[in-house]
PDB file of C-alpha atoms in Angstrom:
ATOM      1  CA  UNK S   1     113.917  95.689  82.639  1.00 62.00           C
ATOM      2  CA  UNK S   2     115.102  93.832  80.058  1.00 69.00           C
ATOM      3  CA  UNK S   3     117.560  95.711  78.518  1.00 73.00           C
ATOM      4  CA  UNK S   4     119.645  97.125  81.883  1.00 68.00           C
ATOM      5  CA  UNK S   5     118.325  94.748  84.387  1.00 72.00           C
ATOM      6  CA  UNK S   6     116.595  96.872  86.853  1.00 77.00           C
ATOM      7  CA  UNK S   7     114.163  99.587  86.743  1.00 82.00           C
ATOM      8  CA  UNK S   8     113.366 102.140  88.891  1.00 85.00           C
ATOM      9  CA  UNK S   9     110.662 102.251  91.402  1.00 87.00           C
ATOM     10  CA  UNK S  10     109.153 104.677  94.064  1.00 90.00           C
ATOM     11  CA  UNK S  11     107.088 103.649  97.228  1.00 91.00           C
ATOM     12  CA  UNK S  12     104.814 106.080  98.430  1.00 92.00           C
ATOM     13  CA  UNK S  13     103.850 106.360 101.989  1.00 92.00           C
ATOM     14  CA  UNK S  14     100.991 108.614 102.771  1.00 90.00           C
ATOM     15  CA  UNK S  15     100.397 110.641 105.171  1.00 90.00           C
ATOM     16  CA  UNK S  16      97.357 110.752 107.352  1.00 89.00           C
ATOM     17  CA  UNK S  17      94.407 112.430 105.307  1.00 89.00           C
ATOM     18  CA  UNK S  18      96.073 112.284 102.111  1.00 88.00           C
ATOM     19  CA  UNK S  19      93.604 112.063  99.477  1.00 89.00           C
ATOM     20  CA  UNK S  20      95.793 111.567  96.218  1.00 90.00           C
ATOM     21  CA  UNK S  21      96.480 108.619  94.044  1.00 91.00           C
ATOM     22  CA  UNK S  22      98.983 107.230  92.351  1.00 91.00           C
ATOM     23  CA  UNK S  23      97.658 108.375  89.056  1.00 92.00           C
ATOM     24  CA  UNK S  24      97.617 111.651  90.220  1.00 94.00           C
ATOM     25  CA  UNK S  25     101.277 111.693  91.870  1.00 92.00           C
ATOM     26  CA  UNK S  26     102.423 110.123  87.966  1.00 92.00           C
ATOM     27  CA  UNK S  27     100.658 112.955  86.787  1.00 93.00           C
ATOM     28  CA  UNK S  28     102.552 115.439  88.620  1.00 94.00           C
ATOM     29  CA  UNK S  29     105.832 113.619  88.366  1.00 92.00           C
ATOM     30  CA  UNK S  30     105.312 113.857  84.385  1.00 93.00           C
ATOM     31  CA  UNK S  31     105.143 117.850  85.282  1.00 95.00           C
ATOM     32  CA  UNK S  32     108.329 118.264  86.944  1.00 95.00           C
ATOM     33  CA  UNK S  33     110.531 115.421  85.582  1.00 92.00           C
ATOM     34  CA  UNK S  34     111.472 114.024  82.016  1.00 91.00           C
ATOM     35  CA  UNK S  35     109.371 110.426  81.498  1.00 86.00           C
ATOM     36  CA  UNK S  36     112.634 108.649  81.080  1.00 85.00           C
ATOM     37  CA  UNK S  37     113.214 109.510  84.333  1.00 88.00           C
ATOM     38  CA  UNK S  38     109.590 108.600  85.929  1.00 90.00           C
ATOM     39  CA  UNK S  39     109.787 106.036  87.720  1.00 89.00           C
ATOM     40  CA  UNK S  40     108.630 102.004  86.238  1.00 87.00           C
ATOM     41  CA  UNK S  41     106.820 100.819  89.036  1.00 86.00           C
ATOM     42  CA  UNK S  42     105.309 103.181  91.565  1.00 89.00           C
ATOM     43  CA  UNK S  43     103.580 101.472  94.973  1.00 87.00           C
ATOM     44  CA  UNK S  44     101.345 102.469  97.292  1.00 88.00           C
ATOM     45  CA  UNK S  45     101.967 101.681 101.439  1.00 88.00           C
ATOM     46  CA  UNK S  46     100.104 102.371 104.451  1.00 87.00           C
ATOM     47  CA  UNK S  47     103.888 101.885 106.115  1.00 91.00           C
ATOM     48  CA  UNK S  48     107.143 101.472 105.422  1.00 93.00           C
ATOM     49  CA  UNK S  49     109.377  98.836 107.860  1.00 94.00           C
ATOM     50  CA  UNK S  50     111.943 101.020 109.605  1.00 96.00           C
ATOM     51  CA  UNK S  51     114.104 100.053 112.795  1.00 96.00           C
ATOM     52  CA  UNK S  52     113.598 100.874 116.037  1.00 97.00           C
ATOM     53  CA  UNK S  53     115.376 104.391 115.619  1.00 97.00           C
ATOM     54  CA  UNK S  54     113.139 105.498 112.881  1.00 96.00           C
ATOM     55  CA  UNK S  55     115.497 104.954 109.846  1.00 97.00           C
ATOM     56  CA  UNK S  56     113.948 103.114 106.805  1.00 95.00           C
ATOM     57  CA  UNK S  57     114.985  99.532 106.298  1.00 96.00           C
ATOM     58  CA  UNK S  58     116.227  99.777 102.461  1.00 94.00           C
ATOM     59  CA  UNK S  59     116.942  96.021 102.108  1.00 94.00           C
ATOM     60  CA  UNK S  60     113.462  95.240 103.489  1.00 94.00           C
ATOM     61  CA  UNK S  61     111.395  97.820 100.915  1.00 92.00           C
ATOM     62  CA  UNK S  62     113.818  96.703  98.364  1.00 90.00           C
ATOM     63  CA  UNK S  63     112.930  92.668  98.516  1.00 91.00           C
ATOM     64  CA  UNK S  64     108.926  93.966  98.777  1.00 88.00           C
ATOM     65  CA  UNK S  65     109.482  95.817  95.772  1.00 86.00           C
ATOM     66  CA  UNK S  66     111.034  92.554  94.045  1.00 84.00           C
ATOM     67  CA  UNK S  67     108.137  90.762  95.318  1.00 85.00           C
ATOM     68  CA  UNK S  68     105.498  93.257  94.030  1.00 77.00           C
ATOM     69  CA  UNK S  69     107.136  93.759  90.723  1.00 74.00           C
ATOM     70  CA  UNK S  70     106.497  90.078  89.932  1.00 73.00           C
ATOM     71  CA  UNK S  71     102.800  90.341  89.983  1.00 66.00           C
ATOM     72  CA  UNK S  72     101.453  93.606  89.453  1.00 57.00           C
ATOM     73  CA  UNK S  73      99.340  94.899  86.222  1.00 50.00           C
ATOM     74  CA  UNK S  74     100.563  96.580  83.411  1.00 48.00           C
ATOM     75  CA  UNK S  75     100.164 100.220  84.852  1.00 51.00           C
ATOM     76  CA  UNK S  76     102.377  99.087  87.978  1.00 51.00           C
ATOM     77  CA  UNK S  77      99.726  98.738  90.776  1.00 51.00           C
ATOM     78  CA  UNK S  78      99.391  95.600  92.577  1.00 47.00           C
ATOM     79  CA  UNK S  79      96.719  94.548  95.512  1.00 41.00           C
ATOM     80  CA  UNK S  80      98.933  95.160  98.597  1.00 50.00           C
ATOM     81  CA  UNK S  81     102.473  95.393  99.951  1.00 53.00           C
ATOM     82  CA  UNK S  82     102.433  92.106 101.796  1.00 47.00           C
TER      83      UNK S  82
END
């Protein structure tokens, strides 16, 4: 973001059977939420990295998210979280 430095950004993990898409989850976000509040970049994962005790690893989806943000398209998909 040029003009604050950062943007926000949401990774989505889904759950077994879940049959939405990202489109549709913006969709709903612009239902509930004000759009300068919607989140830049939005990601799709088949996992998250957490530690041994379940927790999420913050640091870890936060340098993926760096990663991905460098080359994804213009509506803020990219080809995989690797």
């Amino acid at each position: 973001e040029p003009l604050w430095g950062e943007a926000v950004a949401a990774v989505v993990e889904w759950k077994d059977g879940a049959t939405a898409t990202l489109e549709e989850l913006r969709g709903h976000c612009r239902s509930l939420i004000a759009g300068f509040k919607l989140p830049k970049h939005l990601h799709s994962v088949d996992l998250l990295p957490r530690t041994a005790t379940g927790k999420l690893q913050r640091g870890e989806v936060r340098q993926r998210i760096r990663a991905m943000t460098s080359r994804q398209d213009s509506r803020g998909e990219v080809a995989s979280w690797n």
